[in-house]
Each structure stands twice: as C-alpha cells, then as structure tokens.
XYZ file of C-alpha atoms in Angstrom:
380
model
C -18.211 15.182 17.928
C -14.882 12.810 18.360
C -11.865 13.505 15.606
C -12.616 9.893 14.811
C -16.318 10.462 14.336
C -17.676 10.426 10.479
C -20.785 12.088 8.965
C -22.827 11.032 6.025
C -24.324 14.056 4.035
C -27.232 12.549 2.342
C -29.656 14.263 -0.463
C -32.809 12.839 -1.603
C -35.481 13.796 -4.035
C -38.771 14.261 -1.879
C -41.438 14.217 -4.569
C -44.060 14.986 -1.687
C -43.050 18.283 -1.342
C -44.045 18.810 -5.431
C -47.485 20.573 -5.656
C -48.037 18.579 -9.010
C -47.123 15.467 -7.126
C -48.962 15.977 -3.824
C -52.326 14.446 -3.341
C -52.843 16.444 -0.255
C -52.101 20.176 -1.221
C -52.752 21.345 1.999
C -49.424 19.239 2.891
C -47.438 20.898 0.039
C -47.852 24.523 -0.133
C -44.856 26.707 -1.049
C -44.294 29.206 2.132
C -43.499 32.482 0.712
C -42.128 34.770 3.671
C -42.373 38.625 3.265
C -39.120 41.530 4.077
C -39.277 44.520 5.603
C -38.902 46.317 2.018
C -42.472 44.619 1.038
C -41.093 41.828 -1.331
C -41.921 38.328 -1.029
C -38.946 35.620 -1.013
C -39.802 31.560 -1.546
C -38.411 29.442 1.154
C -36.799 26.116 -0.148
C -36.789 23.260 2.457
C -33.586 20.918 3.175
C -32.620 18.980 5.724
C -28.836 17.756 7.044
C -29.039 15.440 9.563
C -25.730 13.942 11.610
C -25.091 10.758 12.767
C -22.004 9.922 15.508
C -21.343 6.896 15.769
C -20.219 6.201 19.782
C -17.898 3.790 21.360
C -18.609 1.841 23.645
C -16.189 1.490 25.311
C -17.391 1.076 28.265
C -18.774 -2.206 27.627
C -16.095 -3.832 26.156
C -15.326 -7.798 26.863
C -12.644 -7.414 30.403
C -9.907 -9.743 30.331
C -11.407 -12.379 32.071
C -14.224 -12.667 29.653
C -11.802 -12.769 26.754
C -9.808 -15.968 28.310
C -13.448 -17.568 28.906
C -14.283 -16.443 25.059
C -11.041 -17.154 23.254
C -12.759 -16.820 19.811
C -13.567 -13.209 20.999
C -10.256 -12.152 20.701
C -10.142 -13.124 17.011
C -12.232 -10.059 16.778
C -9.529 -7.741 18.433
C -7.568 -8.130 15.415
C -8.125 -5.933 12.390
C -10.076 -7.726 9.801
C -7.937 -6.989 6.681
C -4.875 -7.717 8.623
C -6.404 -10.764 8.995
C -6.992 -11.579 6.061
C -3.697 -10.750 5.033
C -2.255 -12.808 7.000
C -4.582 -15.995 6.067
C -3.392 -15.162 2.294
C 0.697 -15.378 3.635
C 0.078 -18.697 5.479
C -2.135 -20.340 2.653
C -0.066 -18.903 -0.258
C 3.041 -20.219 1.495
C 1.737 -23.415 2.530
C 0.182 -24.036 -1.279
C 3.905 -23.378 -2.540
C 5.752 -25.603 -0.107
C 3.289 -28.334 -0.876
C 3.338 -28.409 -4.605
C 6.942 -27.302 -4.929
C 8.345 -30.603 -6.821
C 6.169 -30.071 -9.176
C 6.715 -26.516 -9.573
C 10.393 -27.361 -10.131
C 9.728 -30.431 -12.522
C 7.169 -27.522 -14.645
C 10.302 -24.975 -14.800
C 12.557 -27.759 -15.350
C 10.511 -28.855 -18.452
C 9.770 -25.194 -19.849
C 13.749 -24.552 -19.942
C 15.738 -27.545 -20.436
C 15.111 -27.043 -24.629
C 16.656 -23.687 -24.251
C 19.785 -25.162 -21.802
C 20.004 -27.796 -24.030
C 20.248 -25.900 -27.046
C 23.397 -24.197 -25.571
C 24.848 -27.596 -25.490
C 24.308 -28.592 -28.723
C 20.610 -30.576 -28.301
C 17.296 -29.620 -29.198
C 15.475 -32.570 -27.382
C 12.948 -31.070 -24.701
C 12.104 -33.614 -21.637
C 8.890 -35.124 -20.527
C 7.487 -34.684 -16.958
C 8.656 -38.501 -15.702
C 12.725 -37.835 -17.080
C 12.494 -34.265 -15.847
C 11.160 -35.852 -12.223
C 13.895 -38.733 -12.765
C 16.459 -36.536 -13.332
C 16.126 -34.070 -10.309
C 15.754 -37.263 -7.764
C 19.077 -38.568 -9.630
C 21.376 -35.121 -9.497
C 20.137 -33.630 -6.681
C 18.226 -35.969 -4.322
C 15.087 -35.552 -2.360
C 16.177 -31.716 -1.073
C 15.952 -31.076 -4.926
C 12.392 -30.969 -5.463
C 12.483 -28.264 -2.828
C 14.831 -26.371 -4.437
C 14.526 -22.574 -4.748
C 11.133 -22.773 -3.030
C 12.543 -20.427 -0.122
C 12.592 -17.264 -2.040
C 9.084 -18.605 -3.527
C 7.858 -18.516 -0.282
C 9.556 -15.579 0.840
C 7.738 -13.890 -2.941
C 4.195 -15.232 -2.002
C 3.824 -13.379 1.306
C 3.700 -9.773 -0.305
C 2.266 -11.083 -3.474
C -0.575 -12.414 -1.447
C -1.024 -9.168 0.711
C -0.420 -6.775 -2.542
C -3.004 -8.240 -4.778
C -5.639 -8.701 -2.390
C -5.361 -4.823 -1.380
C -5.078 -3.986 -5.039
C -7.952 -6.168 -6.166
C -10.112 -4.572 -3.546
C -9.141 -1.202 -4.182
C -9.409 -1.542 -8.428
C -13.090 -3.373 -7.245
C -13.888 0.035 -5.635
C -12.855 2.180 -8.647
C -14.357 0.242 -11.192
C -17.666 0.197 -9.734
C -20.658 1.777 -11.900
C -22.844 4.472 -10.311
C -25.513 1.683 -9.075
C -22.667 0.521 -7.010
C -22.687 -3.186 -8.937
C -19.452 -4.575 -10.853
C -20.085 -5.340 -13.861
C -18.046 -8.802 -16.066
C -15.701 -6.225 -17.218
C -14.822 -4.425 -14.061
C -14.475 -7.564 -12.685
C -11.423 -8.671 -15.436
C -10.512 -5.319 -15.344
C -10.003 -5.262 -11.244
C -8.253 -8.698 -11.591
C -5.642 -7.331 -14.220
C -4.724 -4.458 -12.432
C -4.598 -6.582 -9.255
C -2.111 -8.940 -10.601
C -0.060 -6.723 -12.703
C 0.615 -4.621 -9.918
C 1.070 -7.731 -7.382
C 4.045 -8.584 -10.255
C 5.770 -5.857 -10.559
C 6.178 -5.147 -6.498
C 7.618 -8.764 -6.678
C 9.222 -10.244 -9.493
C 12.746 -9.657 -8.775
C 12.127 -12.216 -6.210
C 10.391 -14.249 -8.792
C 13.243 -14.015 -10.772
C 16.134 -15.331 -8.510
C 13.992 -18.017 -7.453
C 14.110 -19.434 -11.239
C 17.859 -18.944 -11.251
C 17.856 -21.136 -7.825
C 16.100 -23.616 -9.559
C 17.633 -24.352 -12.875
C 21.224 -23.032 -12.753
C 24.186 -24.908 -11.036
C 26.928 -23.518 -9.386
C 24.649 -21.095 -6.795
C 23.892 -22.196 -2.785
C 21.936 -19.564 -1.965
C 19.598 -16.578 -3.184
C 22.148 -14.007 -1.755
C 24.756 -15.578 -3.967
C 22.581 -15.181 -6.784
C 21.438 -12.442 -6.565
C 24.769 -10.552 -5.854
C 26.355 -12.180 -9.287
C 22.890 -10.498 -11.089
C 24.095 -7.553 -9.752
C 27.714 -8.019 -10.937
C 27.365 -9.376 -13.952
C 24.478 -8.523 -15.840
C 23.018 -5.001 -14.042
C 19.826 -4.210 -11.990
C 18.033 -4.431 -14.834
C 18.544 -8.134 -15.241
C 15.938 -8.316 -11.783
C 13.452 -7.400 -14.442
C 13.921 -9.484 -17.450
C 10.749 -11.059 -18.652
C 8.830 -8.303 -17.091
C 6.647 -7.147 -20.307
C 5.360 -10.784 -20.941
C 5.169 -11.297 -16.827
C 2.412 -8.033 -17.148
C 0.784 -9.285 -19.961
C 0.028 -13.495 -18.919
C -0.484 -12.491 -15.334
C -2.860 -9.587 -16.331
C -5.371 -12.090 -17.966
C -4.876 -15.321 -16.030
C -5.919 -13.331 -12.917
C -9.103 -11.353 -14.704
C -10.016 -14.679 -15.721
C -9.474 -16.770 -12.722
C -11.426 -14.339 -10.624
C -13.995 -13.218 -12.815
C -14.569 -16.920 -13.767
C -14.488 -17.754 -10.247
C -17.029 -15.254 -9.184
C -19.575 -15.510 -11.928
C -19.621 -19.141 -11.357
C -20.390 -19.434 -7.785
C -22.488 -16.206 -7.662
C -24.590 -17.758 -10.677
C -25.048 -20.922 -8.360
C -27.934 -21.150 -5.780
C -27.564 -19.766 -2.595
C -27.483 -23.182 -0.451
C -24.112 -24.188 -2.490
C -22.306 -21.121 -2.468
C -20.995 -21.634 1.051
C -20.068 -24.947 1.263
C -16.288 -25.957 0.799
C -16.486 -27.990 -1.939
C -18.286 -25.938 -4.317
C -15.383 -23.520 -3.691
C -13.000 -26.252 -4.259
C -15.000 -27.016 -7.802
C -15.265 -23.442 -9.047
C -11.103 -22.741 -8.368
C -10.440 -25.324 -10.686
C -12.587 -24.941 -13.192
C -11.545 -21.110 -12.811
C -7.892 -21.932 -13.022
C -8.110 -24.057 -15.670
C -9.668 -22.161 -17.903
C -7.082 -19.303 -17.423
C -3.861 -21.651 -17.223
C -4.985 -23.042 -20.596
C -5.828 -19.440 -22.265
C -2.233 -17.636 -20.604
C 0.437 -20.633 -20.604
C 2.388 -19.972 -23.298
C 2.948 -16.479 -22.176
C 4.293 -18.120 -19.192
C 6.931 -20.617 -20.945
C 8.065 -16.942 -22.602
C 8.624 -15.539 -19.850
C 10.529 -18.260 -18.093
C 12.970 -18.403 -21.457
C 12.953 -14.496 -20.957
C 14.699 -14.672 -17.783
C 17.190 -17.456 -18.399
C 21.227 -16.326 -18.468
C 22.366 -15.856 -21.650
C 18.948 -16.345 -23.594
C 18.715 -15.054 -26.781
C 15.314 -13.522 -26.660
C 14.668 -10.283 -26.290
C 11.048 -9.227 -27.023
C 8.141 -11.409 -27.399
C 7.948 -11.834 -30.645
C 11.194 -12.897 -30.590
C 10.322 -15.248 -28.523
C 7.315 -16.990 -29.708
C 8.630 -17.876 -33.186
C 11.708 -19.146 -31.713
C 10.325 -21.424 -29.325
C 8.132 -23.023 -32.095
C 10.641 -23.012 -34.566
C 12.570 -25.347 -32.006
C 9.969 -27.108 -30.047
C 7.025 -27.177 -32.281
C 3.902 -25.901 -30.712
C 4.045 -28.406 -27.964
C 7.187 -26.736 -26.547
C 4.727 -23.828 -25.951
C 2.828 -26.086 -23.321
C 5.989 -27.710 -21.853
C 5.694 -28.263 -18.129
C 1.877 -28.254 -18.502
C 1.217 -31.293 -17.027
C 2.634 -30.525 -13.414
C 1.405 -27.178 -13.611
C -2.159 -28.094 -13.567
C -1.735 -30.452 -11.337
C -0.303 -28.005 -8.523
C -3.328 -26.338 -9.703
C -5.705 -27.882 -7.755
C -3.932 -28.005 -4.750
C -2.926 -24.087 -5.182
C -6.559 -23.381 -5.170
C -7.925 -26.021 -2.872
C -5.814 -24.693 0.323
C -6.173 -21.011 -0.334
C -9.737 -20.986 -0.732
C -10.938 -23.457 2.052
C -8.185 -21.064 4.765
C -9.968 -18.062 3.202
C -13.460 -19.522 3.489
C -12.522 -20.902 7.059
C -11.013 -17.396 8.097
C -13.903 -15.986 7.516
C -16.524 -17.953 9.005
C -14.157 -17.348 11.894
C -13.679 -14.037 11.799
C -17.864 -13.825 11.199
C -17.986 -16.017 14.281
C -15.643 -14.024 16.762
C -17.427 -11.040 16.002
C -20.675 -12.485 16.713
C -19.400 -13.512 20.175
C -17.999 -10.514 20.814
C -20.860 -8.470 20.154
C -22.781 -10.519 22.721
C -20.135 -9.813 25.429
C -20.836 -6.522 24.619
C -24.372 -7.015 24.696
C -24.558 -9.013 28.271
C -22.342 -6.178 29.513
C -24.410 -3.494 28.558
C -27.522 -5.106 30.069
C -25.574 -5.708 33.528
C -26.505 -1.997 34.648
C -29.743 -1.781 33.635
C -30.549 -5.025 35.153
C -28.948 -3.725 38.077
C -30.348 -0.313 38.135
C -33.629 -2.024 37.690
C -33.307 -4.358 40.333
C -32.455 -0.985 43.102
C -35.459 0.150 41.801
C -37.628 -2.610 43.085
C-alpha cells in the first residue's frame, strides 16, 4: 500500500450472528474449537477489511486535452485554495466598493470624541460627515485608508473560513449533525480568532482614516511604535472579541438556518442568497453595533476610555443613546453590498469548481475507455 494510501477501520454490530436474534439457527451457531489439553475455547468472529484508494494516474487529462477543456484545469487547483482565494478577491473587492461609506460610518462614530477634544460635543449626521470629506480632502478621500483594509481582508478572509471549518468539525455531535449552538459557537470562534490574527492592521487603517498629519500606513504605524508602545496595535481588542464573536455566530447561523429551512428549489439560486445575507446581517449589525462604536472610540489617540464600561456610560452621557448607533446608516448600507458580492463569487466559485471537476472526471473517463476500446477492437 502507497505512504499516501488511507484505511478506514470500521466496526459494526451484526445482530445476525446473535442466537436470540437469528431466525435461522443453523446460520448462527457459536463454533467452539477444542486444544490439545482437551478444553474447549469459543471462537469470536471479526472482520477488518482494507480499502486503497489508487491513482490513476495513468489516465489523467494530457496537455492537449486540458487547452481543449480549459474549465478542466480549474480542477488542478486545490479546492480550499480555491476557495481561499475567491474569499481575498470578493472580500477585497466588497471593501474597495463600499469604502466611502465605510469612511463616512468611522467618520460619524468618532467625530463626538475629536470634537470633544476641541471643545464641542455636537456629533455629525451622515450627509455633513459625506460633505465634509468631499470638501477637505476631495474625491481620493472617500478612499482613504482603504489600502491597509484591503491589505486586512485577505488573511481575515482566508483565517476565518479555515477556522470556521475547523470549529464546524469540533463542534459536531456524535450523529455527525451541528446543532443551532455549534453553529454560533463555530462562528464565534471563527471570528474571534480571524480578529486577533488581524487587528493591528485594523487598527492603523482607522488611524489612516480619521487622523491628519499621516501619508501612509508605514508612517503610522512607525509613530504607534514610538509613541505609544506595541501594545497600542491592540487597543480595543477586548470589545473587538466580544462584538465580532456574536455578529459572526449570528450572521452565519442566521444565514444557514434560513436558507437550509427554505425548499430545496430556492436554496441555489443567487438571489435567495442575496436575501438571506441581508436579512442575516442585519439582524447581527443591529444586535452588535454599539460594541462596534466602542471599539472604534477604544482605539482613537488620546481617548480616555479604557475598559468597556468605561466606555459605554461615557458615550451616552455625551451622545445620548443615539451616539451608540452613530454611523449606522452607511454601515448598513455597505451591508448589502458586503454580502451581495461575497456570496454570489462564493456561490459562482463553486458551481465552477463543481463544474471543472465534472469535466475532468470525464477526461478521465474517455481516457480510461480508450484501451479497452482498443484492446477490444484487436480482439475482433
């Protein structure tokens, strides 16, 4: 057997083989075998049986079949690396789309706490906040600090899908089914641990975007280092865990309960997809915003919050409640779009990756019939 070969040990219950069970006794007797001392020992029956699982490599798609079957190729290339990579190119196409109103949203959630530095209290509304960027910065400002976003979403993408899949695994019960609360479970794990592999990025991007006086994320990030520490990479990290760790058990528990619970006609078309992200990411952007606006207030230069519960009274006793849901507005509206393009490149990917190894499989098919049909046609 090949070093890459697996076996499967399998044991079953054979009730057959149960005298009280077996309607044909003559099928079921116990064999008793006798020693050469005169005793009398039972024999037990079991059976191992070995599968190898062969290569054929021998009938593999040549070259020239490949260029005739270009989607055939498709299945040359690992399918989680696929994947993968369909999560970098939608993640970072989602962010580049909807990245003025990304910056209007952090614009919105931090301007009362800039302000307040100045002497103001007054937080902005989504049209001044979009007014003002166009005014001070011009159209490259609605763009600003999306690079490092972008540069954040590719691992963030790869890391939580791996994660999620490999928390799926664990939290599977013994029928092999995951239950509603291995599902949020899964999905918490998946995005706290997608967070903390990237957040320093997260956090320079917000300095890019709301501070003055920095060109570039190097620049930034080297007066971090400088003048606040290594640790400052990490501010807002405990209220980062806990708003990402529910919005992302309930966006993709939501998410699959909904379309699951649908009939089977729907579930594969595009625009129930479409439906069931928003409805999935609206329910957890409403439950796990205001953890958010902490956050962002967390990791702002000079803020004076430094726990949670700091930083929830102080934001009301300022803002009022609303201040809680600043920046709302354009975040659920990037919502759609966020969800909308990742999905429908998943859900594509897919179907293509389903599709290239379909066609594949029936090179290798047609090749593996050529010498038969050959051998049968010496024959005659």
């Amino acid at each position: 057997m090949s070093n890459s070969a697996r076996a499967s040990l399998v044991w079953r219950e054979i009730s057959g083989l149960d005298p009280e069970n077996c309607t044909e006794l003559h099928q079921c007797q116990t064999r008793w075998f006798g020693s050469a001392d005169g005793s009398r020992t039972r024999s037990n029956f079991a059976c191992v049986s070995l599968a190898e699982k062969r290569e054929e490599k021998g009938f593999s798609p040549t070259s020239a079949q490949l260029l005739k079957h270009p989607l055939a190729m498709v299945a040359l290339v690992p399918k989680d690396a696929a994947l993968f990579a369909a999560g970098a190119i939608a993640g970072a196409a989602a962010k580049t789309v909807t990245a003025p109103l990304d910056r209007i949203k952090l614009l919105m959630q931090t301007h009362g706490l800039r302000a307040g530095q100045e002497g103001a209290r007054k937080g902005i509304g989504f049209i001044e906040a979009f007014t003002l960027i166009g005014k001070e910065e011009g159209l490259k400002g609605y763009w600003k600090g999306n690079l490092p976003q972008v540069i954040r979403i590719i691992p963030y993408s790869a890391v939580q899908l791996f994660a999620y899949e490999t928390y799926k695994k664990l939290f599977r019960g013994k029928d092999g089914e995951l239950s509603v609360i291995g599902r949020l479970a899964a999905g918490a794990c998946a995005g706290m641990t997608s967070t903390f592999v990237t957040y320093p990025l997260d956090v320079l991007r917000l300095r890019l975007a709301v501070e003055t006086g920095h060109r570039t994320m190097t620049e930034v990030a080297f007066n971090m280092l400088r003048e606040e520490g290594f640790a400052s990479f990490y501010n807002g990290l405990g209220p980062s865990l806990i708003g990402i760790a529910p919005y992302i058990a309930v966006n993709f528990c939501v998410f699959d309960l909904v379309k699951k619970a649908l009939p089977e006609k729907y579930q594969k078309r595009t625009e129930t997809s479409l439906a069931t992200a928003l409805v999935s990411a609206t329910v957890a952007t409403l439950m796990c915003y205001p953890l958010d606006t902490v956050r962002r207030q967390m990791q702002m230069k000079g803020t004076p919050y430094a726990t949670v519960l700091e930083a929830f009274p102080g934001i009301v006793a300022r803002d009022g409640l609303v201040g809680l849901y600043r920046g709302f507005v354009p975040n659920a509206l990037k919502t759609l779009p966020n969800s909308s393009i990742r999905l429908t490149t998943f859900d594509t990917v897919k179907r293509l990756i389903a599709a290239a190894e379909k066609e594949f499989q029936s090179i290798v098919e047609e090749n593996r019939k050529k010498p038969e049909q050959t051998a049968d046609d010496n024959s005659t």
